[in-house]
Short mmCIF file of C-alpha atoms (C1' of nucleotides) in Angstrom, two decimals:
data_model
loop_
_atom_site.label_atom_id
_atom_site.label_comp_id
_atom_site.label_asym_id
_atom_site.label_seq_id
_atom_site.Cartn_x
_atom_site.Cartn_y
_atom_site.Cartn_z
CA VAL A 22 9.69 -11.28 19.31
CA SER A 23 11.59 -11.66 22.58
CA ILE A 24 10.25 -13.73 25.45
CA ARG A 25 9.97 -10.53 27.47
CA MET A 26 7.58 -9.13 24.85
CA LEU A 27 5.32 -12.17 25.19
CA ARG A 28 5.30 -11.76 28.97
CA HIS A 29 4.62 -8.05 28.58
CA TYR A 30 1.71 -8.68 26.21
CA ASP A 31 0.40 -11.26 28.67
CA GLU A 32 0.70 -8.78 31.56
CA ILE A 33 -1.23 -6.03 29.84
CA GLY A 34 -3.79 -8.51 28.53
CA LEU A 35 -3.02 -7.92 24.85
CA LEU A 36 -2.15 -11.54 24.15
CA GLN A 37 -2.84 -14.08 26.85
CA PRO A 38 -1.80 -17.63 26.01
CA SER A 39 -4.84 -19.86 25.62
CA SER A 40 -3.45 -22.30 28.20
CA ARG A 41 -0.72 -22.94 30.72
CA SER A 42 1.15 -26.20 31.27
CA ILE A 43 1.04 -27.80 34.75
CA SER A 44 4.39 -26.20 35.52
CA GLY A 45 3.05 -22.79 34.54
CA TYR A 46 4.67 -22.50 31.08
CA ARG A 47 2.83 -20.28 28.60
CA GLU A 48 1.33 -22.34 25.78
CA TYR A 49 0.39 -20.57 22.55
CA ASN A 50 -1.87 -22.27 20.02
CA ASP A 51 -2.26 -21.45 16.30
CA GLU A 52 -4.86 -18.78 16.98
CA ASP A 53 -2.59 -17.10 19.53
CA VAL A 54 0.27 -17.16 17.06
CA SER A 55 -1.75 -15.57 14.29
CA ARG A 56 -2.94 -12.90 16.73
CA LEU A 57 0.71 -12.34 17.64
CA GLN A 58 1.62 -11.98 13.98
CA HIS A 59 -1.11 -9.43 13.60
CA ILE A 60 0.17 -7.55 16.66
CA VAL A 61 3.74 -7.57 15.39
CA SER A 62 2.75 -6.30 11.97
CA LEU A 63 0.67 -3.53 13.51
CA ARG A 64 3.54 -2.67 15.87
CA SER A 65 5.92 -2.31 12.93
CA THR A 66 3.78 0.58 11.70
CA GLY A 67 4.45 2.41 14.97
CA MET A 68 1.01 1.80 16.49
CA GLY A 69 1.00 1.67 20.30
CA LEU A 70 -0.03 -1.43 22.22
CA THR A 71 -3.24 0.08 23.60
CA ASP A 72 -4.30 1.18 20.12
CA ILE A 73 -3.56 -2.30 18.85
CA ALA A 74 -5.68 -3.80 21.63
CA VAL A 75 -8.54 -1.46 20.69
CA HIS A 76 -8.15 -2.31 17.02
CA LEU A 77 -8.13 -6.05 17.62
CA ALA A 78 -11.11 -5.79 19.95
CA SER A 79 -13.28 -3.51 17.83
CA THR A 80 -12.75 -5.05 14.46
CA THR A 81 -14.60 -8.34 14.52
CA GLU A 82 -12.69 -9.60 11.52
CA SER A 83 -12.82 -13.13 10.25
CA LYS A 84 -9.49 -14.87 9.79
CA LEU A 85 -9.62 -14.08 6.09
CA GLU A 86 -10.33 -10.39 6.64
CA ALA A 87 -7.54 -10.16 9.19
CA LEU A 88 -5.10 -11.64 6.69
CA GLU A 89 -6.32 -9.26 4.00
CA SER A 90 -5.85 -6.18 6.18
CA GLN A 91 -2.43 -7.47 7.18
CA ALA A 92 -1.51 -7.89 3.53
CA ASN A 93 -2.73 -4.39 2.74
CA LEU A 94 -0.71 -3.00 5.63
CA LEU A 95 2.41 -4.70 4.31
CA ARG A 96 1.73 -3.45 0.79
CA THR A 97 1.38 0.13 2.07
CA ASN A 98 4.62 -0.15 4.02
CA ILE A 99 6.43 -1.57 1.03
CA GLU A 100 5.16 1.30 -1.10
CA ILE A 101 6.36 3.89 1.42
CA LEU A 102 9.80 2.29 1.59
CA GLN A 103 9.87 2.07 -2.20
CA GLN A 104 9.21 5.79 -2.49
CA GLN A 105 11.97 6.48 0.03
CA LEU A 106 14.28 4.23 -1.97
CA ASP A 107 13.41 6.02 -5.20
CA SER A 108 14.19 9.35 -3.58
CA VAL A 109 17.50 8.14 -2.12
CA ASP A 110 18.43 6.49 -5.41
CA LYS A 111 17.74 9.65 -7.35
CA ASN A 112 19.80 11.61 -4.85
CA ARG A 113 22.58 9.04 -5.18
CA ARG A 114 22.60 9.19 -8.97
CA ALA A 115 22.57 12.99 -8.87
CA THR A 116 25.59 12.90 -6.55
CA LEU A 117 27.28 10.45 -8.90
CA MET A 118 26.80 12.92 -11.73
CA GLY A 119 28.19 15.78 -9.68
CA LEU A 120 24.81 17.44 -9.61
CA THR A 121 24.19 19.62 -6.59
CA LEU A 122 20.47 19.97 -7.20
CA THR A 123 18.02 18.21 -4.90
CA PRO A 124 15.59 15.65 -6.38
CA GLU A 125 12.87 18.29 -6.20
CA GLU A 126 14.97 20.82 -8.10
CA ILE A 127 15.90 18.20 -10.68
CA PHE A 128 12.23 17.56 -11.28
CA GLU A 129 11.56 21.29 -11.41
CA VAL A 130 14.16 21.87 -14.10
CA PHE A 131 13.97 18.70 -16.16
CA GLY A 132 10.40 17.56 -15.56
CA GLU A 133 9.83 13.94 -16.53
CA HIS A 134 13.03 13.76 -18.55
CA ASP A 135 15.20 12.79 -15.59
CA PRO A 136 18.89 13.14 -16.57
CA THR A 137 20.03 10.94 -13.65
CA GLN A 138 18.10 7.97 -14.99
CA HIS A 139 21.11 6.19 -16.47
CA ALA A 140 23.75 7.69 -14.20
CA ASP A 141 24.93 4.28 -12.92
CA GLU A 142 25.50 2.97 -16.42
CA THR A 143 27.14 6.21 -17.55
CA PHE A 144 29.52 5.99 -14.59
CA GLU A 145 30.31 2.36 -15.41
CA ARG A 146 31.10 3.17 -19.03
CA TRP A 147 32.75 6.57 -18.80
CA GLY A 148 33.61 7.09 -15.10
CA ASP A 149 37.35 6.73 -15.76
CA THR A 150 37.56 9.10 -18.71
CA ASP A 151 38.83 12.65 -18.52
CA SER A 152 35.68 13.89 -20.25
CA TYR A 153 33.51 12.40 -17.53
CA LYS A 154 35.61 13.89 -14.75
CA GLU A 155 35.71 17.30 -16.39
CA SER A 156 31.96 17.18 -16.95
CA GLN A 157 31.40 16.27 -13.34
CA ARG A 158 33.71 19.03 -12.19
CA ARG A 159 31.83 21.63 -14.22
CA THR A 160 28.28 20.46 -13.62
CA SER A 161 28.80 20.32 -9.85
CA ASN A 162 28.83 24.11 -9.85
CA TYR A 163 25.75 24.61 -12.00
CA SER A 164 22.69 26.19 -10.44
CA LYS A 165 19.06 25.71 -11.37
CA ASP A 166 19.32 28.72 -13.69
CA ASP A 167 22.42 27.31 -15.39
CA TRP A 168 20.59 24.09 -16.13
CA ALA A 169 17.68 26.02 -17.58
CA SER A 170 20.15 27.85 -19.85
CA ILE A 171 21.66 24.52 -20.88
CA GLN A 172 18.28 23.21 -21.86
CA ASN A 173 17.52 26.35 -23.86
CA ASP A 174 20.89 26.09 -25.57
CA ALA A 175 20.31 22.41 -26.41
CA GLN A 176 16.98 23.29 -27.95
CA ARG A 177 18.78 25.57 -30.44
CA HIS A 178 20.80 22.85 -32.18
CA LEU A 179 17.89 20.39 -31.99
CA ASP A 180 15.67 22.95 -33.72
CA ALA A 181 18.38 23.64 -36.29
CA PHE A 182 18.65 19.92 -37.15
CA LYS A 183 14.89 19.63 -37.33
CA ASP A 184 14.52 22.70 -39.57
CA ALA A 185 17.18 21.39 -41.94
CA MET A 186 15.44 18.02 -42.16
CA GLN A 187 12.04 19.54 -42.76
CA ALA A 188 13.49 21.77 -45.49
CA ALA A 189 14.70 18.50 -47.08
CA LEU A 190 18.31 19.67 -46.96
CA ALA A 191 21.10 17.07 -47.22
CA PRO A 192 23.09 16.14 -44.06
CA ASP A 193 26.14 17.74 -45.65
CA SER A 194 24.27 20.97 -46.45
CA GLU A 195 25.56 24.16 -44.95
CA GLU A 196 22.55 24.37 -42.61
CA ALA A 197 22.85 20.81 -41.28
CA MET A 198 26.59 21.21 -40.74
CA ALA A 199 25.95 24.47 -38.87
CA ALA A 200 23.58 22.58 -36.59
CA ALA A 201 26.28 19.96 -35.99
CA GLU A 202 28.69 22.75 -35.06
CA LEU A 203 26.14 24.13 -32.59
CA HIS A 204 25.91 20.65 -31.09
CA ARG A 205 29.67 20.42 -30.69
CA LEU A 206 29.91 23.84 -29.07
CA HIS A 207 27.07 22.97 -26.72
CA ILE A 208 28.98 19.99 -25.34
CA ASP A 209 32.26 21.92 -25.38
CA THR A 210 30.81 24.89 -23.53
CA TRP A 211 28.81 23.16 -20.84
CA PHE A 212 30.32 19.73 -20.25
CA TYR A 213 33.82 18.87 -21.51
CA PRO A 214 36.25 19.74 -24.34
CA CYS A 215 34.65 18.31 -27.46
CA SER A 216 36.97 17.85 -30.44
CA TYR A 217 35.65 16.75 -33.82
CA GLU A 218 36.95 13.25 -33.14
CA MET A 219 35.14 13.18 -29.82
CA GLN A 220 31.96 14.43 -31.48
CA MET A 221 32.13 11.68 -34.11
CA GLY A 222 32.27 9.16 -31.28
CA LEU A 223 29.10 10.68 -29.87
CA ALA A 224 27.47 10.57 -33.30
CA ASP A 225 28.19 6.85 -33.52
CA MET A 226 26.61 6.33 -30.12
CA TYR A 227 23.48 8.24 -31.14
CA ILE A 228 22.69 5.56 -33.70
CA ALA A 229 24.17 2.57 -31.84
CA ASP A 230 22.40 3.17 -28.52
CA GLU A 231 18.66 2.72 -28.90
CA ARG A 232 17.82 5.22 -26.21
CA PHE A 233 19.67 8.05 -27.96
CA ALA A 234 18.28 6.98 -31.32
CA GLU A 235 14.79 6.99 -29.89
CA PHE A 236 15.30 10.41 -28.35
CA TYR A 237 16.16 11.92 -31.73
CA ASN A 238 13.64 9.89 -33.72
CA ASN A 239 10.88 11.05 -31.39
CA ILE A 240 11.65 14.62 -32.43
CA ASN A 241 11.62 13.76 -36.12
CA PRO A 242 11.56 10.39 -37.96
CA ASP A 243 15.06 9.16 -38.89
CA MET A 244 16.59 12.13 -37.12
CA ALA A 245 19.25 9.98 -35.40
CA GLN A 246 20.70 8.93 -38.75
CA TYR A 247 20.51 12.50 -40.02
CA VAL A 248 22.33 13.94 -36.98
CA HIS A 249 24.95 11.22 -37.31
CA ALA A 250 25.55 12.03 -40.97
CA ALA A 251 25.59 15.80 -40.41
CA ILE A 252 28.12 15.54 -37.58
CA LEU A 253 30.39 13.34 -39.69
CA ALA A 254 30.15 15.68 -42.70
CA ASN A 255 30.94 18.71 -40.55
CA ALA A 256 33.77 17.00 -38.70
CA LEU A 257 35.46 15.69 -41.85
CA THR A 258 35.24 19.09 -43.49
CA ASN A 259 36.81 20.76 -40.48
CA LEU A 260 39.47 18.11 -39.98
CA ASP A 261 40.90 18.70 -43.48
CA VAL B 165 10.23 13.35 13.11
CA SER B 166 8.73 15.28 16.02
CA ILE B 167 10.32 18.41 17.39
CA ARG B 168 10.97 16.53 20.62
CA MET B 169 13.06 14.01 18.70
CA LEU B 170 15.25 16.78 17.31
CA ARG B 171 15.72 18.20 20.81
CA HIS B 172 16.50 14.72 22.12
CA TYR B 173 19.07 14.09 19.41
CA ASP B 174 20.57 17.49 20.20
CA GLU B 175 20.69 16.67 23.93
CA ILE B 176 22.53 13.38 23.49
CA GLY B 177 24.81 14.92 20.86
CA LEU B 178 23.63 12.68 18.02
CA LEU B 179 22.56 15.56 15.82
CA GLN B 180 23.47 19.04 16.90
CA PRO B 181 22.19 21.83 14.61
CA SER B 182 25.10 23.55 12.88
CA SER B 183 23.94 26.93 14.15
CA ARG B 184 21.49 28.74 16.38
CA SER B 185 19.58 31.90 15.56
CA ILE B 186 20.03 34.95 17.80
CA SER B 187 16.87 34.00 19.64
CA GLY B 188 18.21 30.47 20.24
CA TYR B 189 16.21 28.65 17.54
CA ARG B 190 17.83 25.49 16.20
CA GLU B 191 18.90 25.93 12.57
CA TYR B 192 19.55 22.84 10.48
CA ASN B 193 21.39 23.10 7.17
CA ASP B 194 21.38 20.62 4.27
CA GLU B 195 24.15 18.52 5.80
CA ASP B 196 22.26 18.29 9.09
CA VAL B 197 19.12 17.24 7.24
CA SER B 198 20.85 14.48 5.33
CA ARG B 199 22.41 13.26 8.59
CA LEU B 200 18.93 13.27 10.08
CA GLN B 201 17.61 11.25 7.16
CA HIS B 202 20.37 8.75 7.70
CA ILE B 203 19.52 8.56 11.41
CA VAL B 204 15.81 8.07 10.70
CA SER B 205 16.44 5.31 8.20
CA LEU B 206 18.79 3.54 10.61
CA ARG B 207 16.23 3.96 13.42
CA SER B 208 13.55 2.32 11.29
CA THR B 209 15.63 -0.86 11.33
CA GLY B 210 15.40 -0.89 15.14
CA MET B 211 18.96 0.27 15.76
CA GLY B 212 19.42 2.17 19.05
CA LEU B 213 20.58 5.77 19.12
CA THR B 214 23.97 5.01 20.66
CA ASP B 215 24.65 2.38 18.01
CA ILE B 216 23.64 4.88 15.35
CA ALA B 217 26.03 7.44 16.83
CA VAL B 218 28.85 4.86 16.77
CA HIS B 219 27.99 3.91 13.21
CA LEU B 220 27.93 7.49 11.99
CA ALA B 221 31.16 8.28 13.82
CA SER B 222 33.13 5.22 12.78
CA THR B 223 32.18 5.02 9.16
CA THR B 224 33.90 7.90 7.48
CA GLU B 225 31.63 7.64 4.47
CA SER B 226 31.51 10.11 1.67
CA LYS B 227 28.10 11.51 0.79
CA LEU B 228 27.86 9.02 -2.07
CA GLU B 229 28.73 6.02 0.13
CA ALA B 230 26.24 7.14 2.76
CA LEU B 231 23.50 7.30 0.14
CA GLU B 232 24.50 3.89 -1.18
CA SER B 233 24.35 2.23 2.23
CA GLN B 234 21.01 3.95 2.87
CA ALA B 235 19.68 2.60 -0.42
CA ASN B 236 20.92 -0.89 0.45
CA LEU B 237 19.27 -0.68 3.86
CA LEU B 238 15.98 0.27 2.25
CA ARG B 239 16.29 -2.53 -0.30
CA THR B 240 16.89 -5.06 2.48
CA ASN B 241 13.87 -3.80 4.42
CA ILE B 242 11.69 -3.95 1.33
CA GLU B 243 12.82 -7.52 0.72
CA ILE B 244 11.97 -8.54 4.28
CA LEU B 245 8.52 -6.96 4.04
CA GLN B 246 8.03 -8.58 0.64
CA GLN B 247 8.75 -12.00 2.11
CA GLN B 248 6.31 -11.32 4.94
CA LEU B 249 3.74 -10.24 2.37
CA ASP B 250 4.30 -13.39 0.33
CA SER B 251 3.78 -15.51 3.43
CA VAL B 252 0.62 -13.65 4.48
CA ASP B 253 -0.71 -13.77 0.93
CA LYS B 254 -0.12 -17.50 0.71
CA ASN B 255 -1.85 -17.95 4.04
CA ARG B 256 -4.72 -15.77 2.82
CA ARG B 257 -5.16 -17.76 -0.39
CA ALA B 258 -5.01 -21.02 1.53
CA THR B 259 -7.77 -19.74 3.84
CA LEU B 260 -9.77 -18.69 0.79
CA MET B 261 -9.54 -22.25 -0.49
CA GLY B 262 -10.63 -23.69 2.82
CA LEU B 263 -7.21 -25.22 3.34
CA THR B 264 -6.22 -25.66 6.96
CA LEU B 265 -2.57 -26.36 6.21
CA THR B 266 0.06 -23.75 7.06
CA PRO B 267 2.23 -22.34 4.26
CA GLU B 268 5.03 -24.62 5.42
CA GLU B 269 2.82 -27.69 5.27
CA ILE B 270 1.54 -26.66 1.86
CA PHE B 271 5.11 -26.51 0.62
CA GLU B 272 5.86 -29.84 2.30
CA VAL B 273 3.00 -31.61 0.54
CA PHE B 274 2.89 -29.88 -2.83
CA GLY B 275 6.49 -28.68 -3.23
CA GLU B 276 6.86 -26.04 -5.94
CA HIS B 277 3.45 -26.80 -7.42
CA ASP B 278 1.57 -24.42 -5.13
CA PRO B 279 -2.18 -25.07 -5.38
CA THR B 280 -3.06 -21.69 -3.84
CA GLN B 281 -1.39 -19.82 -6.68
CA HIS B 282 -4.59 -18.92 -8.50
CA ALA B 283 -6.92 -19.01 -5.51
CA ASP B 284 -8.05 -15.39 -5.96
CA GLU B 285 -9.00 -15.97 -9.58
CA THR B 286 -10.69 -19.28 -8.78
CA PHE B 287 -12.73 -17.57 -6.08
CA GLU B 288 -13.70 -14.78 -8.50
CA ARG B 289 -14.85 -17.26 -11.14
CA TRP B 290 -16.40 -20.05 -9.08
CA GLY B 291 -16.84 -18.65 -5.54
CA ASP B 292 -20.64 -18.54 -5.87
CA THR B 293 -21.10 -22.06 -7.24
CA ASP B 294 -22.26 -25.02 -5.17
CA SER B 295 -19.30 -27.05 -6.37
CA TYR B 296 -16.85 -24.47 -5.00
CA LYS B 297 -18.62 -24.33 -1.64
CA GLU B 298 -18.80 -28.10 -1.34
CA SER B 299 -15.14 -28.39 -2.29
CA GLN B 300 -14.22 -25.81 0.31
CA ARG B 301 -16.32 -27.58 2.92
CA ARG B 302 -14.60 -30.89 2.28
CA THR B 303 -11.03 -29.68 1.84
CA SER B 304 -11.12 -27.67 5.05
CA ASN B 305 -11.09 -30.97 6.93
CA TYR B 306 -8.22 -32.57 5.01
CA SER B 307 -4.97 -33.27 6.80
CA LYS B 308 -1.47 -33.44 5.35
CA ASP B 309 -1.92 -37.20 4.88
CA ASP B 310 -5.22 -36.70 3.07
CA TRP B 311 -3.56 -34.33 0.62
CA ALA B 312 -0.78 -36.84 0.04
CA SER B 313 -3.45 -39.46 -0.75
CA ILE B 314 -5.15 -37.03 -3.14
CA GLN B 315 -1.92 -36.49 -4.98
CA ASN B 316 -1.33 -40.22 -5.23
CA ASP B 317 -4.85 -40.73 -6.46
CA ALA B 318 -4.47 -38.00 -9.09
CA GLN B 319 -1.31 -39.63 -10.31
CA ARG B 320 -3.33 -42.77 -11.12
CA HIS B 321 -5.56 -41.22 -13.75
CA LEU B 322 -2.73 -39.09 -15.13
CA ASP B 323 -0.66 -42.25 -15.60
CA ALA B 324 -3.62 -44.02 -17.16
CA PHE B 325 -4.05 -41.23 -19.73
CA LYS B 326 -0.34 -41.18 -20.43
CA ASP B 327 -0.15 -44.98 -20.87
CA ALA B 328 -3.09 -44.92 -23.28
CA MET B 329 -1.46 -42.17 -25.32
CA GLN B 330 1.91 -43.90 -25.45
CA ALA B 331 0.22 -47.14 -26.54
CA ALA B 332 -1.25 -45.03 -29.40
CA LEU B 333 -4.78 -45.89 -28.33
CA ALA B 334 -7.66 -43.67 -29.56
CA PRO B 335 -9.30 -41.22 -27.10
CA ASP B 336 -12.47 -43.31 -27.33
CA SER B 337 -10.65 -46.56 -26.62
CA GLU B 338 -11.68 -48.55 -23.58
CA GLU B 339 -8.43 -47.65 -21.78
CA ALA B 340 -8.67 -43.89 -22.38
CA MET B 341 -12.31 -43.87 -21.35
CA ALA B 342 -11.39 -45.77 -18.17
CA ALA B 343 -8.82 -43.08 -17.40
CA ALA B 344 -11.53 -40.44 -17.91
CA GLU B 345 -13.75 -42.30 -15.47
CA LEU B 346 -10.91 -42.35 -12.91
CA HIS B 347 -10.59 -38.60 -13.37
CA ARG B 348 -14.29 -38.07 -12.75
CA LEU B 349 -14.28 -40.25 -9.62
CA HIS B 350 -11.19 -38.43 -8.34
CA ILE B 351 -13.03 -35.09 -8.44
CA ASP B 352 -16.24 -36.66 -7.17
CA THR B 353 -14.53 -38.38 -4.22
CA TRP B 354 -12.27 -35.59 -3.00
CA PHE B 355 -13.81 -32.28 -4.04
CA TYR B 356 -17.44 -32.05 -5.18
CA PRO B 357 -20.16 -34.14 -6.90
CA CYS B 358 -18.95 -34.50 -10.48
CA SER B 359 -21.59 -35.49 -13.02
CA TYR B 360 -20.69 -36.27 -16.64
CA GLU B 361 -22.00 -32.86 -17.64
CA MET B 362 -19.82 -31.20 -15.01
CA GLN B 363 -16.80 -33.22 -16.16
CA MET B 364 -17.35 -32.13 -19.78
CA GLY B 365 -17.24 -28.52 -18.57
CA LEU B 366 -13.88 -29.25 -16.93
CA ALA B 367 -12.65 -30.91 -20.13
CA ASP B 368 -13.47 -27.76 -22.09
CA MET B 369 -11.55 -25.68 -19.58
CA TYR B 370 -8.50 -27.93 -19.86
CA ILE B 371 -8.05 -26.91 -23.47
CA ALA B 372 -9.41 -23.35 -23.20
CA ASP B 373 -7.27 -22.28 -20.24
CA GLU B 374 -3.61 -22.19 -21.19
CA ARG B 375 -2.40 -23.06 -17.70
CA PHE B 376 -4.35 -26.31 -17.61
CA ALA B 377 -3.37 -27.10 -21.20
CA GLU B 378 0.25 -26.51 -20.33
CA PHE B 379 -0.01 -28.68 -17.24
CA TYR B 380 -1.18 -31.65 -19.31
CA ASN B 381 1.05 -30.96 -22.30
CA ASN B 382 4.08 -30.90 -20.02
CA ILE B 383 3.30 -34.49 -19.05
CA ASN B 384 2.91 -35.60 -22.67
CA PRO B 385 2.67 -33.57 -25.92
CA ASP B 386 -0.94 -32.88 -26.97
CA MET B 387 -2.21 -34.51 -23.79
CA ALA B 388 -4.72 -31.69 -23.11
CA GLN B 389 -6.54 -32.40 -26.37
CA TYR B 390 -6.41 -36.13 -25.70
CA VAL B 391 -7.83 -35.81 -22.17
CA HIS B 392 -10.55 -33.54 -23.53
CA ALA B 393 -11.54 -36.05 -26.22
CA ALA B 394 -11.43 -39.04 -23.85
CA ILE B 395 -13.63 -37.32 -21.27
CA LEU B 396 -16.17 -36.38 -23.94
CA ALA B 397 -16.21 -39.90 -25.40
CA ASN B 398 -16.68 -41.46 -21.97
CA ALA B 399 -19.34 -38.95 -20.91
CA LEU B 400 -21.40 -39.31 -24.09
CA THR B 401 -21.27 -43.11 -23.85
CA ASN B 402 -22.48 -43.02 -20.26
CA LEU B 403 -25.13 -40.38 -20.87
CA ASP B 404 -26.94 -42.55 -23.45
"C1'" DT C 131 22.46 -35.09 40.11
"C1'" DT C 132 23.34 -31.42 36.59
"C1'" DG C 133 22.26 -28.14 33.43
"C1'" DC C 134 18.70 -25.79 31.04
"C1'" DT C 135 14.59 -23.40 30.33
"C1'" DC C 136 10.92 -21.55 31.91
"C1'" DC C 137 8.62 -18.78 35.89
"C1'" DT C 138 7.49 -14.32 38.89
"C1'" DC C 139 8.51 -9.99 40.89
"C1'" DA C 140 10.76 -5.61 40.37
"C1'" DC C 141 13.89 -2.10 39.28
"C1'" DG C 142 16.37 -0.06 35.13
"C1'" DT C 143 16.52 1.96 30.58
"C1'" DC C 144 15.73 3.90 26.20
"C1'" DA C 145 13.35 7.16 23.35
"C1'" DC C 146 10.83 10.09 23.52
"C1'" DG C 147 5.74 12.67 25.28
"C1'" DT C 148 3.90 16.20 27.85
"C1'" DG C 149 3.01 19.95 30.38
"C1'" DA C 150 5.09 24.29 33.11
"C1'" DG C 151 6.88 28.64 32.61
"C1'" DG C 152 9.29 31.92 29.67
"C1'" DT C 153 10.93 34.55 25.39
"C1'" DG C 154 11.18 36.70 20.71
"C1'" DG C 155 9.63 37.92 15.86
"C1'" DC C 156 4.86 39.27 12.83
"C1'" DT D 128 -0.90 44.38 21.97
"C1'" DT D 129 -2.03 39.53 20.62
"C1'" DG D 130 -1.19 35.14 19.23
"C1'" DC D 131 2.14 31.93 17.71
"C1'" DT D 132 6.24 29.35 17.69
"C1'" DC D 133 10.15 28.37 19.49
"C1'" DC D 134 13.03 27.74 23.97
"C1'" DT D 135 14.65 25.16 28.56
"C1'" DC D 136 14.03 22.32 32.44
"C1'" DA D 137 11.90 18.28 34.31
"C1'" DC D 138 8.77 14.75 35.39
"C1'" DG D 139 5.88 11.07 33.01
"C1'" DT D 140 5.23 7.16 29.99
"C1'" DC D 141 5.58 3.37 26.97
"C1'" DA D 142 7.70 -0.90 25.73
"C1'" DC D 143 10.28 -3.51 26.96
"C1'" DG D 144 15.63 -5.13 29.11
"C1'" DT D 145 17.84 -7.10 32.79
"C1'" DG D 146 19.14 -9.26 36.64
"C1'" DA D 147 17.51 -11.73 41.33
"C1'" DG D 148 15.80 -15.74 43.13
"C1'" DG D 149 13.14 -19.94 42.38
"C1'" DT D 150 11.06 -24.20 40.08
"C1'" DG D 151 10.26 -28.27 36.98
"C1'" DG D 152 11.18 -31.63 33.06
"C1'" DC D 153 15.52 -34.42 30.45
#
DNA sequence: TTGCTCCTCACGTCACGTGAGGTGGC
DNA sequence: TTGCTCCTCACGTCACGTGAGGTGGC
């Protein structure tokens, strides 16, 4: 709020100070100041000065109503900025993951299950590892169709685990171990080289990290534990 | 983002489309668009176009860094708007309560214990009552000094209750009942006519509403119950 | 008395807005 | 062929910025 703005608003009659000192200085009282605040907040939305004048003249608001509409204006602006921030943040996390899809495409492919959600944390924990870098290198070239294939492929080992569980087969049954092998090949094919040792590390994380555990347990009760056991059984058999 | 803006940015060399169609149409690719987004978000902070050009030229940011600084910019703007909203909201609640103090003066007098905090709820619950209207009528004329006196006066009955409790006196002791009478006169003097019936209603609220209970219990353990009992004892004695 | 802050013109500037007249793909 | 959307000048406008020259309280 430069002094030139005040003079300009005075000139065009938008905000004329309620009084002048003997020496001609502009004197603004509380009412003037609150009108100015209203003007400034309307200006920040991009409204022109003439429109503001019309608005302030037409709407015979009480002080309380004026404050309420000001608050609503600010809330709307905050919401708009928040949406912009969400979009930029999603874009940022996608970039961090080496994804070349736009936020819209990500939504199109993954729906609500946004894979960029924990990208910051993933980068913090694994950013320095070769697996992470290799994964980023590969995924940066994947198209929308590739990601759809990946999701289809993932569904195969998830279904296999689920079928084995529902058939009441042990985690070290042939079927469960086959599902574990599908899981390993899925990672190995699409993201980074996945040895049996590496896969056992993942299995540990699936039960240690609540979010992974929840993901599996939402498919089938106790599935996280089952997947963990099946992966270990399969890995130990193959490491012999 | 009007078409004229794009032409203007092209003219001054801030954002020149990476290619033109045969017929001379401006064609913007993804990179151009993200540069435009960056420009728009910098513009919304009030930065001039030449400054933006300098910024974009000097800072040899990667795509990720650009997105990060954009996100930070948005976060800062949201915070500024949030502070403005807080200020307007406080002002609004103060107006609702009939307070003529500015947010700064409110802070000066009451410190962290902001009396406007639950003004919306209070208005919802009591806005139609005569007591509320009378209280609003009176408080709208109170100055900073008046409010300081009110706080001093409140301290008197709070101390009286606390002293009675710490002397292990019963809620129906002469001292506790005197404190209850001070409480009643405090309300009656500063806010609205407070009969014994009215005061018993308040006493009920002090134990029913957790925030009031907590307020008293933070002064002395179980003080809410004690104040409740003392007010009832005093009221029933005086109503005979 | 000496800065310092306000004042009033008044021209300059920045970021576009707005026609005026013309051209190319559906 | 008929709109429709782009194009290029180019002048207009809006919201101030920026001196130029002057005045009044500490």
